[in-house]
Coordinates of C-alpha atoms in Angstrom, one line a residue:
Chain A
M1 CA 25.0 -9.0 -19.0
T2 CA 21.6 -10.7 -18.7
A3 CA 19.0 -8.1 -17.9
G4 CA 16.2 -9.0 -15.5
L5 CA 15.5 -12.0 -13.4
V6 CA 17.2 -15.4 -14.0
I7 CA 16.3 -18.4 -11.9
S8 CA 18.6 -21.4 -12.4
D9 CA 18.1 -24.9 -11.1
L10 CA 16.2 -23.6 -8.0
R11 CA 15.7 -26.2 -5.3
V12 CA 13.9 -25.4 -2.0
T13 CA 13.2 -28.0 0.7
F14 CA 11.2 -27.9 3.8
G15 CA 11.4 -30.0 7.0
G16 CA 13.8 -32.9 7.3
R17 CA 15.4 -31.8 10.5
G18 CA 14.9 -34.3 13.3
G19 CA 13.2 -32.9 16.4
L20 CA 12.7 -33.7 20.0
L21 CA 9.4 -35.5 19.4
R22 CA 9.7 -36.3 15.7
R23 CA 11.9 -38.8 14.1
S24 CA 14.1 -37.2 11.4
E25 CA 12.5 -37.5 8.0
P26 CA 13.9 -36.8 4.6
P27 CA 13.3 -33.2 3.5
V28 CA 10.5 -32.5 1.1
A29 CA 11.4 -30.6 -2.1
A30 CA 8.8 -27.9 -2.5
V31 CA 10.7 -26.7 -5.6
D32 CA 12.9 -29.0 -7.5
G33 CA 15.2 -27.8 -10.3
V34 CA 13.2 -24.9 -11.6
S35 CA 14.8 -22.5 -14.1
L36 CA 13.0 -19.4 -15.4
R37 CA 13.9 -16.1 -17.0
V38 CA 11.9 -12.9 -16.6
G39 CA 13.1 -10.1 -18.9
P40 CA 12.5 -6.4 -18.5
R41 CA 8.9 -5.3 -19.1
E42 CA 7.8 -8.9 -19.4
T43 CA 4.8 -10.5 -17.6
V44 CA 5.5 -14.2 -16.8
A45 CA 2.8 -16.2 -15.1
V46 CA 3.5 -19.2 -12.9
V47 CA 0.4 -21.5 -12.7
G48 CA -0.3 -24.7 -10.9
E49 CA -2.5 -26.3 -8.3
S50 CA -2.0 -26.3 -4.6
G51 CA 1.3 -27.9 -3.6
S52 CA 2.8 -27.2 -7.0
G53 CA 5.5 -24.9 -5.5
K54 CA 4.5 -21.7 -7.3
T55 CA 4.2 -19.7 -4.1
T56 CA 7.6 -21.0 -3.0
V57 CA 9.1 -19.8 -6.2
A58 CA 7.6 -16.3 -5.6
R59 CA 8.9 -16.3 -2.0
S60 CA 12.4 -17.3 -3.2
I61 CA 12.5 -14.4 -5.6
V62 CA 11.9 -11.9 -2.9
G63 CA 14.2 -13.7 -0.5
L64 CA 11.6 -14.9 2.0
V65 CA 12.8 -18.5 1.8
T66 CA 16.4 -19.7 1.4
P67 CA 17.0 -22.1 -1.4
E68 CA 18.9 -25.3 -0.8
A69 CA 20.5 -25.1 -4.3
G70 CA 20.4 -23.1 -7.4
T71 CA 20.8 -19.4 -8.0
I72 CA 18.6 -16.4 -8.6
T73 CA 20.1 -13.3 -10.2
Y74 CA 18.8 -9.9 -11.0
D75 CA 20.7 -7.9 -13.6
D76 CA 23.6 -10.4 -12.9
T77 CA 23.5 -9.7 -9.1
V78 CA 23.2 -12.9 -7.1
L79 CA 20.2 -12.6 -4.8
G80 CA 20.6 -14.1 -1.3
P81 CA 18.1 -13.9 1.6
M82 CA 16.2 -10.7 2.0
R83 CA 18.3 -9.1 4.7
T84 CA 21.5 -9.8 2.9
R85 CA 20.4 -7.9 -0.2
P86 CA 21.8 -4.4 -0.8
P87 CA 19.0 -1.8 -0.6
H88 CA 18.8 -1.1 -4.3
V89 CA 18.2 -4.8 -5.0
Q90 CA 15.6 -5.0 -2.2
R91 CA 13.8 -2.1 -3.8
A92 CA 14.0 -3.5 -7.3
I93 CA 11.9 -6.5 -6.5
Q94 CA 8.6 -6.0 -4.6
M95 CA 5.9 -8.4 -3.7
V96 CA 2.1 -8.1 -3.7
F97 CA 0.3 -10.7 -1.6
Q98 CA -2.9 -12.6 -1.9
D99 CA -4.8 -11.3 1.1
P100 CA -4.5 -7.6 1.1
R101 CA -5.9 -7.2 4.6
S102 CA -3.5 -9.5 6.4
S103 CA -0.5 -8.1 4.5
L104 CA -1.1 -4.6 5.7
N105 CA -0.4 -3.5 9.3
P106 CA -3.9 -3.0 10.8
R107 CA -2.7 -0.3 13.2
M108 CA -1.2 1.9 10.5
T109 CA -3.0 4.3 8.2
A110 CA -2.5 3.9 4.5
G111 CA -0.4 7.1 4.5
A112 CA 1.8 5.7 7.3
I113 CA 2.3 2.4 5.4
L114 CA 3.6 4.4 2.4
R115 CA 5.8 6.6 4.6
E116 CA 7.3 3.5 6.3
A117 CA 8.5 2.3 2.9
W118 CA 10.3 5.7 2.4
H119 CA 11.8 5.5 5.9
T120 CA 13.2 2.1 5.1
H121 CA 14.5 3.2 1.8
P122 CA 15.5 6.9 2.2
A123 CA 17.3 6.8 -1.2
V124 CA 14.0 6.9 -3.0
A125 CA 12.1 8.9 -0.5
P126 CA 10.5 12.0 -2.0
K127 CA 12.7 15.1 -1.9
G128 CA 10.0 17.5 -1.2
D129 CA 6.6 17.3 0.5
W130 CA 5.8 13.7 1.6
K131 CA 2.1 14.6 1.9
Q132 CA 2.0 15.7 -1.7
A133 CA 3.9 12.6 -2.8
T134 CA 1.5 10.3 -0.8
R135 CA -1.4 11.9 -2.6
E136 CA 0.2 11.4 -6.0
L137 CA 1.0 7.8 -5.2
L138 CA -2.5 7.1 -4.0
A139 CA -3.9 8.7 -7.2
E140 CA -1.6 6.6 -9.3
V141 CA -3.3 3.4 -7.9
G142 CA -6.7 5.0 -8.2
L143 CA -7.3 6.0 -4.6
D144 CA -8.8 9.1 -3.2
P145 CA -6.4 11.3 -1.1
T146 CA -8.7 10.8 2.0
V147 CA -7.6 7.1 2.0
A148 CA -4.2 8.2 3.4
G149 CA -5.9 8.8 6.8
R150 CA -7.7 5.5 7.0
R151 CA -6.6 2.1 8.4
P152 CA -7.0 -1.1 6.5
S153 CA -10.2 -2.1 8.5
A154 CA -11.9 1.0 7.1
L155 CA -11.1 0.1 3.5
S156 CA -12.6 -2.5 1.1
G157 CA -10.6 -5.5 -0.1
G158 CA -10.0 -3.8 -3.4
Q159 CA -8.8 -0.6 -1.8
C160 CA -6.5 -2.6 0.5
Q161 CA -4.9 -4.3 -2.6
R162 CA -4.4 -0.9 -4.2
V163 CA -2.6 0.3 -1.0
S164 CA -0.4 -2.8 -1.2
I165 CA 0.4 -2.0 -4.8
A166 CA 1.1 1.6 -3.8
R167 CA 3.5 0.4 -1.1
A168 CA 5.3 -1.7 -3.6
L169 CA 5.5 1.2 -6.1
A170 CA 6.7 3.6 -3.3
V171 CA 10.3 2.2 -3.6
R172 CA 10.3 2.3 -7.5
P173 CA 10.6 -1.4 -8.2
R174 CA 11.6 -2.9 -11.5
L175 CA 9.9 -6.2 -10.9
L176 CA 6.6 -6.9 -9.1
V177 CA 6.0 -10.4 -7.8
C178 CA 2.2 -10.9 -7.5
D179 CA 1.2 -14.0 -5.5
E180 CA -2.5 -14.7 -6.3
A181 CA -3.0 -10.9 -6.1
V182 CA -6.6 -10.9 -7.4
S183 CA -7.8 -14.3 -6.1
A184 CA -9.3 -13.1 -2.9
L185 CA -11.1 -10.2 -4.5
D186 CA -14.7 -10.0 -5.7
V187 CA -15.0 -10.7 -9.4
S188 CA -16.3 -7.2 -10.1
V189 CA -13.2 -5.8 -8.3
Q190 CA -10.7 -8.2 -9.9
A191 CA -10.9 -6.5 -13.3
Q192 CA -10.1 -3.1 -11.6
I193 CA -6.9 -4.5 -10.1
L194 CA -5.9 -6.3 -13.3
R195 CA -6.3 -3.1 -15.3
L196 CA -4.3 -1.2 -12.7
L197 CA -1.4 -3.8 -12.9
V198 CA -1.4 -3.7 -16.7
D199 CA -1.5 0.1 -16.8
L200 CA 1.3 0.4 -14.2
K201 CA 3.4 -2.1 -16.0
S202 CA 3.4 0.1 -19.2
E203 CA 3.7 3.4 -17.4
R204 CA 6.5 2.4 -15.1
D205 CA 8.2 -0.2 -17.4
L206 CA 7.7 -3.0 -14.9
A207 CA 8.3 -6.7 -15.2
I208 CA 5.7 -8.9 -13.4
V209 CA 5.8 -12.4 -12.1
F210 CA 2.2 -13.4 -11.7
I211 CA 1.5 -16.4 -9.6
S212 CA -2.1 -17.7 -10.1
H213 CA -4.3 -20.7 -10.3
D214 CA -6.8 -18.9 -12.5
L215 CA -6.0 -19.7 -16.1
G216 CA -8.5 -17.2 -17.5
V217 CA -6.9 -14.3 -15.7
V218 CA -3.4 -15.5 -16.7
R219 CA -4.4 -15.7 -20.4
Q220 CA -5.5 -12.1 -20.2
I221 CA -2.3 -10.6 -18.9
A222 CA 0.7 -13.0 -19.3
D223 CA 3.3 -12.9 -22.1
R224 CA 4.7 -16.2 -21.1
I225 CA 3.5 -19.0 -18.8
A226 CA 5.3 -21.6 -16.7
V227 CA 3.2 -24.6 -15.5
M228 CA 4.3 -26.2 -12.3
R229 CA 3.4 -29.5 -10.7
S230 CA 4.8 -31.1 -7.5
G231 CA 7.8 -28.7 -7.4
E232 CA 8.8 -29.1 -11.0
L233 CA 8.3 -26.9 -14.0
V234 CA 6.6 -29.1 -16.6
E235 CA 6.1 -26.7 -19.4
E236 CA 7.0 -23.2 -20.4
A237 CA 5.6 -21.4 -23.4
T238 CA 4.2 -18.1 -24.7
A239 CA 0.7 -17.5 -23.5
E240 CA -0.7 -18.1 -27.0
D241 CA 1.2 -21.4 -27.6
L242 CA 0.3 -22.8 -24.2
F243 CA -3.4 -22.3 -24.6
T244 CA -3.6 -23.3 -28.3
N245 CA -1.0 -26.0 -28.4
P246 CA -0.2 -27.4 -24.9
R247 CA 2.5 -30.0 -25.1
H248 CA 2.7 -31.5 -21.6
P249 CA -0.2 -33.9 -20.7
Y250 CA -0.5 -32.1 -17.3
T251 CA -1.1 -28.7 -19.0
Q252 CA -3.6 -30.4 -21.2
M253 CA -5.4 -31.8 -18.2
L254 CA -5.4 -28.4 -16.4
L255 CA -7.0 -26.8 -19.6
D256 CA -9.5 -29.6 -19.9
A257 CA -10.6 -29.2 -16.2
A258 CA -10.9 -25.4 -16.5
L259 CA -14.4 -24.2 -16.8
D260 CA -15.7 -21.4 -19.1
L261 CA -19.1 -19.7 -19.2
E262 CA -19.4 -20.5 -22.9
G263 CA -19.8 -23.9 -24.5
V264 CA -21.8 -25.3 -21.7
E265 CA -24.4 -28.0 -22.3
S266 CA -27.4 -27.6 -20.0
Chain B
M1 CA -44.2 -37.7 6.2
S2 CA -42.2 -36.6 3.3
A3 CA -41.4 -38.9 0.4
D4 CA -44.8 -39.5 -1.2
M5 CA -45.5 -37.0 -3.9
T6 CA -49.2 -36.0 -4.1
P7 CA -50.6 -34.3 -7.2
E8 CA -50.7 -30.9 -5.4
D9 CA -47.0 -31.2 -4.8
T10 CA -46.2 -30.1 -8.3
G11 CA -45.4 -26.6 -7.1
P12 CA -41.9 -25.6 -6.0
L13 CA -40.2 -27.6 -3.2
L14 CA -39.1 -24.5 -1.5
D15 CA -40.7 -21.1 -1.9
V16 CA -38.9 -18.2 -0.3
R17 CA -41.2 -15.2 -0.1
D18 CA -40.2 -11.7 0.9
L19 CA -37.6 -13.0 3.3
E20 CA -36.1 -10.4 5.6
V21 CA -33.3 -10.8 8.1
V22 CA -32.4 -8.0 10.4
L23 CA -29.3 -8.2 12.6
P24 CA -28.1 -5.7 15.2
G25 CA -25.1 -3.7 14.1
P26 CA -22.9 -1.1 15.8
D27 CA -25.0 1.7 14.3
G28 CA -28.4 0.2 14.7
P29 CA -30.2 -2.7 13.1
V30 CA -29.1 -3.8 9.6
R31 CA -31.4 -5.3 7.1
I32 CA -29.0 -8.0 5.9
L33 CA -31.7 -9.6 3.6
D34 CA -34.3 -7.4 2.0
R35 CA -37.4 -9.0 0.6
V36 CA -35.7 -12.0 -1.0
S37 CA -38.0 -14.1 -3.1
F38 CA -37.2 -17.2 -5.2
T39 CA -38.2 -20.8 -5.5
V40 CA -36.3 -24.1 -5.7
G41 CA -38.1 -26.7 -7.9
A42 CA -38.1 -30.4 -7.1
G43 CA -35.1 -32.1 -8.6
R44 CA -33.6 -28.9 -9.9
T45 CA -30.4 -27.1 -9.0
T46 CA -30.8 -23.4 -8.2
G47 CA -27.7 -21.3 -8.1
L48 CA -27.6 -18.4 -5.6
I49 CA -24.8 -16.1 -6.8
G50 CA -23.4 -12.9 -5.4
E51 CA -20.3 -11.2 -4.1
S52 CA -19.3 -10.3 -0.6
G53 CA -22.2 -8.7 1.4
S54 CA -24.8 -10.0 -1.1
G55 CA -26.5 -12.1 1.5
K56 CA -26.2 -15.4 -0.3
S57 CA -24.8 -17.4 2.6
M58 CA -27.2 -15.6 5.0
T59 CA -30.1 -16.8 2.8
A60 CA -28.8 -20.4 3.1
M61 CA -28.5 -20.1 6.9
A62 CA -32.0 -18.8 7.2
I63 CA -33.3 -21.8 5.2
I64 CA -31.4 -24.4 7.3
G65 CA -32.3 -22.6 10.4
L66 CA -28.9 -21.6 11.7
L67 CA -29.2 -17.8 11.9
P68 CA -27.6 -15.9 14.8
R69 CA -29.9 -15.9 17.9
D70 CA -30.4 -12.2 17.7
A71 CA -31.6 -12.2 14.1
Q72 CA -35.1 -11.0 13.4
T73 CA -36.9 -12.5 10.5
R74 CA -39.9 -11.7 8.4
G75 CA -41.5 -13.2 5.3
E76 CA -42.1 -16.9 4.6
L77 CA -40.0 -20.0 3.9
R78 CA -42.7 -22.3 2.4
W79 CA -41.4 -25.8 2.6
R80 CA -44.0 -28.2 1.1
S81 CA -47.1 -27.1 3.0
E82 CA -45.6 -25.4 6.1
D83 CA -43.7 -22.2 6.9
L84 CA -40.3 -23.0 8.3
L85 CA -39.9 -19.5 9.8
T86 CA -42.8 -20.1 12.2
A87 CA -42.1 -23.8 12.8
T88 CA -41.2 -24.9 16.3
P89 CA -37.5 -25.4 17.1
R90 CA -38.2 -29.1 17.5
R91 CA -39.7 -29.3 14.0
R92 CA -36.8 -27.3 12.6
R93 CA -34.3 -29.8 14.0
R94 CA -36.3 -32.6 12.5
V95 CA -36.2 -30.9 9.1
R96 CA -32.5 -30.2 9.3
G97 CA -30.5 -33.1 8.0
R98 CA -33.6 -35.3 7.2
E99 CA -35.4 -33.1 4.8
I100 CA -33.0 -30.3 4.1
A101 CA -29.2 -30.9 4.5
M102 CA -26.2 -28.7 4.1
I103 CA -22.7 -29.0 2.7
F104 CA -20.3 -26.4 3.9
Q105 CA -17.3 -24.8 2.2
D106 CA -14.7 -26.1 4.6
P107 CA -15.2 -29.9 5.2
L108 CA -12.2 -30.1 7.5
A109 CA -13.9 -27.6 9.9
S110 CA -17.2 -29.4 9.6
L111 CA -16.1 -33.0 10.2
N112 CA -15.1 -34.3 13.6
P113 CA -11.4 -35.1 13.5
G114 CA -11.7 -37.7 16.2
Q115 CA -14.4 -39.9 14.6
T116 CA -14.1 -42.2 11.6
I117 CA -15.7 -41.0 8.4
G118 CA -18.1 -44.1 8.5
R119 CA -19.4 -43.2 12.0
Q120 CA -19.9 -39.6 11.1
I121 CA -21.9 -40.1 7.9
T122 CA -24.2 -42.6 9.7
E123 CA -25.1 -40.3 12.5
I124 CA -28.6 -39.7 11.3
P125 CA -29.5 -43.4 10.6
R126 CA -28.0 -44.3 14.0
R127 CA -30.2 -41.7 15.8
D128 CA -33.2 -43.0 13.9
G129 CA -32.6 -46.4 15.4
M130 CA -31.0 -48.3 12.5
P131 CA -29.6 -51.6 13.9
R132 CA -25.8 -51.6 14.3
R133 CA -25.1 -54.4 11.7
E134 CA -26.8 -52.3 9.0
L135 CA -24.9 -49.1 9.8
G136 CA -21.6 -50.5 8.4
S137 CA -23.1 -51.4 5.1
T138 CA -25.0 -48.0 5.0
A139 CA -21.7 -46.2 5.4
V140 CA -20.1 -48.2 2.6
D141 CA -23.1 -47.6 0.4
L142 CA -23.0 -43.8 1.0
L143 CA -19.3 -43.6 0.3
E144 CA -19.9 -45.6 -2.9
R145 CA -22.6 -43.1 -4.0
V146 CA -20.2 -40.2 -3.7
E147 CA -17.6 -42.2 -5.7
I148 CA -15.0 -42.8 -3.0
P149 CA -12.8 -45.7 -4.1
D150 CA -12.4 -48.7 -1.8
P151 CA -15.3 -47.5 0.4
A152 CA -15.2 -50.4 2.9
R153 CA -11.6 -49.5 3.9
R154 CA -12.2 -45.8 3.7
A155 CA -15.1 -45.9 6.0
N156 CA -12.7 -46.6 8.8
N157 CA -10.4 -43.7 8.0
Y158 CA -10.3 -40.4 9.9
P159 CA -10.8 -37.0 8.2
H160 CA -7.1 -36.2 8.1
Q161 CA -6.5 -39.3 6.0
F162 CA -8.7 -37.9 3.3
S163 CA -7.7 -35.4 0.6
G164 CA -9.6 -32.1 0.3
G165 CA -11.7 -33.5 -2.6
M166 CA -12.5 -36.7 -0.7
R167 CA -13.5 -34.7 2.4
Q168 CA -16.0 -32.8 0.3
R169 CA -17.3 -36.1 -1.0
A170 CA -17.6 -37.4 2.6
M171 CA -19.6 -34.2 3.5
T172 CA -21.8 -34.9 0.6
A173 CA -22.3 -38.5 1.8
L174 CA -23.2 -37.1 5.2
A175 CA -25.8 -34.9 3.7
L176 CA -27.2 -37.8 1.7
A177 CA -27.5 -40.0 4.7
G178 CA -30.7 -38.3 5.9
K179 CA -32.3 -38.8 2.5
P180 CA -33.0 -35.1 2.1
Q181 CA -35.2 -33.7 -0.7
L182 CA -33.0 -30.5 -0.7
I183 CA -29.3 -30.1 -0.2
L184 CA -27.9 -26.6 0.4
A185 CA -24.3 -26.4 -0.7
D186 CA -22.3 -23.3 0.3
E187 CA -19.3 -22.8 -1.9
P188 CA -18.6 -26.6 -2.1
T189 CA -15.8 -26.3 -4.6
T190 CA -14.2 -23.0 -3.8
A191 CA -11.3 -24.4 -1.7
L192 CA -10.5 -27.1 -4.3
D193 CA -8.1 -27.3 -7.2
V194 CA -9.7 -27.1 -10.7
T195 CA -9.2 -30.8 -11.5
V196 CA -10.8 -31.8 -8.2
Q197 CA -13.5 -29.2 -8.6
A198 CA -14.6 -30.6 -11.9
R199 CA -15.1 -34.0 -10.4
I200 CA -17.1 -32.7 -7.5
L201 CA -19.3 -30.7 -9.9
A202 CA -19.9 -33.9 -12.0
L203 CA -20.9 -35.7 -8.8
L204 CA -23.4 -33.0 -7.8
R205 CA -24.9 -33.1 -11.4
R206 CA -25.2 -36.9 -11.1
L207 CA -27.0 -36.7 -7.8
R208 CA -29.5 -34.4 -9.4
D209 CA -30.0 -36.5 -12.4
E210 CA -30.0 -40.0 -10.8
E211 CA -31.4 -39.4 -7.4
G212 CA -33.6 -36.4 -8.1
T213 CA -32.2 -34.4 -5.2
A214 CA -32.9 -30.7 -5.4
M215 CA -30.0 -28.4 -4.6
L216 CA -29.5 -24.8 -3.7
L217 CA -25.9 -24.0 -4.7
V218 CA -24.4 -20.9 -3.1
S219 CA -21.3 -19.6 -4.9
H220 CA -19.6 -16.5 -6.1
D221 CA -18.3 -18.4 -9.1
L222 CA -20.3 -17.9 -12.3
R223 CA -18.3 -20.6 -14.1
V224 CA -19.4 -23.2 -11.5
M225 CA -23.0 -22.0 -11.9
A226 CA -22.8 -22.3 -15.6
H227 CA -22.0 -26.0 -15.2
V228 CA -24.4 -27.1 -12.6
A229 CA -27.3 -24.6 -12.1
D230 CA -30.7 -25.0 -13.8
D231 CA -32.0 -21.8 -12.4
L232 CA -30.1 -18.7 -11.2
V233 CA -30.8 -16.1 -8.5
V234 CA -28.4 -13.2 -8.6
M235 CA -28.1 -11.2 -5.3
Y236 CA -26.6 -7.8 -4.6
A237 CA -26.5 -6.0 -1.2
G238 CA -29.0 -8.4 0.4
Q239 CA -31.5 -8.1 -2.5
V240 CA -32.4 -10.3 -5.5
C241 CA -31.6 -8.4 -8.6
E242 CA -32.3 -11.1 -11.2
R243 CA -33.6 -14.6 -11.5
G244 CA -34.4 -17.1 -14.3
P245 CA -33.2 -20.2 -16.1
A246 CA -29.4 -20.3 -15.8
P247 CA -28.5 -20.7 -19.5
D248 CA -30.8 -17.8 -20.4
V249 CA -29.6 -15.5 -17.7
L250 CA -26.0 -16.2 -18.5
R251 CA -26.5 -15.8 -22.3
R252 CA -28.6 -12.7 -22.0
P253 CA -28.6 -11.0 -18.6
F254 CA -31.4 -8.5 -18.1
H255 CA -29.9 -6.8 -15.0
P256 CA -26.8 -4.6 -15.6
Y257 CA -25.2 -6.1 -12.5
T258 CA -25.6 -9.6 -13.9
N259 CA -24.3 -8.4 -17.2
A260 CA -21.2 -6.9 -15.5
L261 CA -20.6 -10.2 -13.6
V262 CA -20.9 -12.3 -16.8
K263 CA -18.4 -10.0 -18.6
S264 CA -16.0 -10.0 -15.8
V265 CA -15.3 -13.8 -16.1
P266 CA -12.1 -14.3 -18.0
A267 CA -12.3 -17.0 -20.7
V268 CA -9.8 -19.9 -20.5
H269 CA -10.5 -21.5 -23.9
A270 CA -10.4 -18.2 -25.9
K271 CA -8.4 -15.0 -25.6
S272 CA -10.4 -12.3 -23.8
A273 CA -9.5 -8.7 -22.9
I274 CA -9.7 -7.5 -19.3
A275 CA -13.3 -6.5 -18.8
D276 CA -14.3 -2.8 -18.3
P277 CA -14.3 -2.8 -14.6
L278 CA -17.3 -1.6 -12.5
P279 CA -16.3 1.3 -10.3
G280 CA -16.1 0.8 -6.5
S281 CA -16.8 -2.3 -4.4
P282 CA -19.9 -4.3 -3.7
A283 CA -22.4 -2.4 -1.6
N284 CA -22.6 -3.3 2.1
P285 CA -26.2 -3.8 3.4
A286 CA -25.3 -1.6 6.4
E287 CA -24.8 1.3 4.0
R288 CA -27.2 0.3 1.2
P289 CA -27.4 3.1 -1.3
S290 CA -30.8 4.8 -1.8
G291 CA -33.1 3.8 -4.6
C292 CA -31.5 0.9 -6.6
A293 CA -28.6 -0.4 -4.4
F294 CA -26.5 -0.9 -7.5
H295 CA -26.9 2.6 -8.9
P296 CA -23.5 4.0 -7.8
R297 CA -21.7 1.4 -9.9
C298 CA -24.2 0.9 -12.7
P299 CA -23.1 1.5 -16.3
L300 CA -26.7 1.5 -17.5
T301 CA -28.0 4.3 -15.3
R302 CA -25.3 6.5 -16.8
I303 CA -26.4 5.7 -20.3
M304 CA -30.1 6.3 -19.4
A305 CA -29.2 9.6 -17.6
Q306 CA -27.5 11.1 -20.6
G307 CA -29.6 13.9 -22.0
V308 CA -32.2 13.4 -19.3
S309 CA -30.7 15.4 -16.5
S310 CA -28.2 18.1 -16.9
A311 CA -28.5 19.1 -13.3
N312 CA -25.5 17.0 -12.2
A313 CA -22.6 18.8 -10.8
I314 CA -19.6 18.9 -13.2
G315 CA -17.3 16.0 -12.6
T316 CA -19.8 13.7 -11.0
P317 CA -21.0 10.9 -13.2
P318 CA -24.6 11.3 -14.3
I319 CA -27.1 9.0 -12.5
H320 CA -30.7 8.7 -13.6
E321 CA -33.0 10.2 -11.0
R322 CA -35.2 7.2 -10.8
C323 CA -32.3 4.9 -9.9
R324 CA -31.2 7.2 -7.1
T325 CA -34.6 7.7 -5.5
E326 CA -36.9 4.7 -6.3
Q327 CA -36.2 1.1 -5.3
P328 CA -36.9 -1.1 -8.3
E329 CA -39.4 -4.0 -7.9
V330 CA -38.4 -7.4 -9.1
R331 CA -40.5 -7.6 -12.3
E332 CA -41.2 -10.4 -14.8
I333 CA -39.6 -9.0 -17.9
S334 CA -40.3 -12.0 -20.1
P335 CA -41.8 -15.4 -19.1
G336 CA -39.7 -16.9 -16.3
R337 CA -37.2 -14.0 -16.4
W338 CA -37.3 -11.6 -13.4
S339 CA -35.2 -8.5 -13.0
A340 CA -35.1 -5.6 -10.5
C341 CA -34.0 -2.8 -12.8
H342 CA -36.0 0.3 -13.9
F343 CA -34.6 -0.1 -17.3
S344 CA -34.4 -3.8 -17.8
S345 CA -35.8 -4.7 -21.1
E346 CA -34.4 -6.9 -23.8
E347 CA -33.1 -3.9 -25.7
A348 CA -31.7 -1.9 -22.8
V349 CA -29.0 -4.2 -21.5
R350 CA -26.5 -4.6 -24.3

């Protein structure tokens, strides 16, 4: 058995169907022949610029888009579209989105958002007091118990992202797919959420797929890094190797363009 | 009117003095900007940095004269020898575009989708009565200055035919068309990919160096600031907490908030650990904390409070009494370096 996530020759296309007002055009491959493995307890980052296909890879993993070709397996179970996945597989892989505010239901309190996850997955719902379980879960992501009674509009961006993470944790996942999970946050809040992810990873033995355009953040938390460009994976290496010895010219170009605070001529 | 520099013009181009902006809020008036003071020198790039709610964009809007109608203002915006805050609406419209121009974050939302790029960037010369035959060559010249390849052809394109980076260049060309002495740029590279961002930043630097255009760059990104700003103004909760020459401020911040910002930037070209995070979120001007607005998140006040007060309840982090009760003035700590912290000194922030 191959433990963890295995993506083989993934191909995802968009468009291409002829419409009433539009002549049929050939489909555009957003992801073209990507293969990637994410072992248990491993943090793998996928980096690239806009249009590289990194978000499409993330959405394929959680079953939000249907690949045209290729397979994705988790612990040897083939993963189809979200609704076809058995509940235990749905639970195993959870996603944290970029914009915490728009990914939470504005009409539900944080407590209700967590309870909804348990209603959907009764197998992992707390056996005893849900109120107590809610408090514990909020505490685990660094939130005060009073947050349970508040709606997203009454929470800061960082607090909303913590609620999103708590919602993912509520169903006891094995793998978190984080799509630009800290990009929309203020820099002084980013570090809080990165710390939280790193702590949760070790406490809960999680694997993480970390989609990001920020090479600095990626260097801090990733074990391995995959670089994507125009739907293709151009280089994959351990974090240390990628930064110290990039082999693909595109990786080299990304590194050259990335700014640092240090080493600036003025 | 503007271009000739007289000897007494050696002072700052723009001098913002105790600027206050009050907006009505659901629970009464909110002082969005609180006694904001800084200067922009001629031919220099001043970076205005802050997180959400810091008031950096509101400051730019006050300068360009695009505040909401119900905003109340106080203080002064000294532009050369006049105060823009008390200028007539007619005079402000004249200044906007011709003396002070603005580049917005989202060029697609700021450009007219139904007009060619060439027509849009020559709007001001056209209104100023430039003959038609010259407008075409002016458009090409402007596009050339912002390094758009094949400018003669590109001038006839519409915004949707431009990439994100090219649209930002077109916006910059539009700003240059009025021959302004100051350009306000609000997050001009935030929506762009790194490779495109690097080229836009190089363009902004070149405009400063070759054309002497002063710039007020508004951004949340310290890395961008480190690469283009000569001077830095750090804002928090609608107040200035630190200002000074950018390289000095970044190398050795005097204010604990600046220090935390600098440390929170992950390095790309070296391995760095995740920074010790500040607690909480940026303060909202509507609920600005008492005393120093930064005190609930400040690591320095906790150090300074140790041993001073034992009156804190068990479990609450110690806060120095002064930070809780007394609003710090922006003081000159060393020549050219200003900080609004009771305990800013070269030794304290480490």
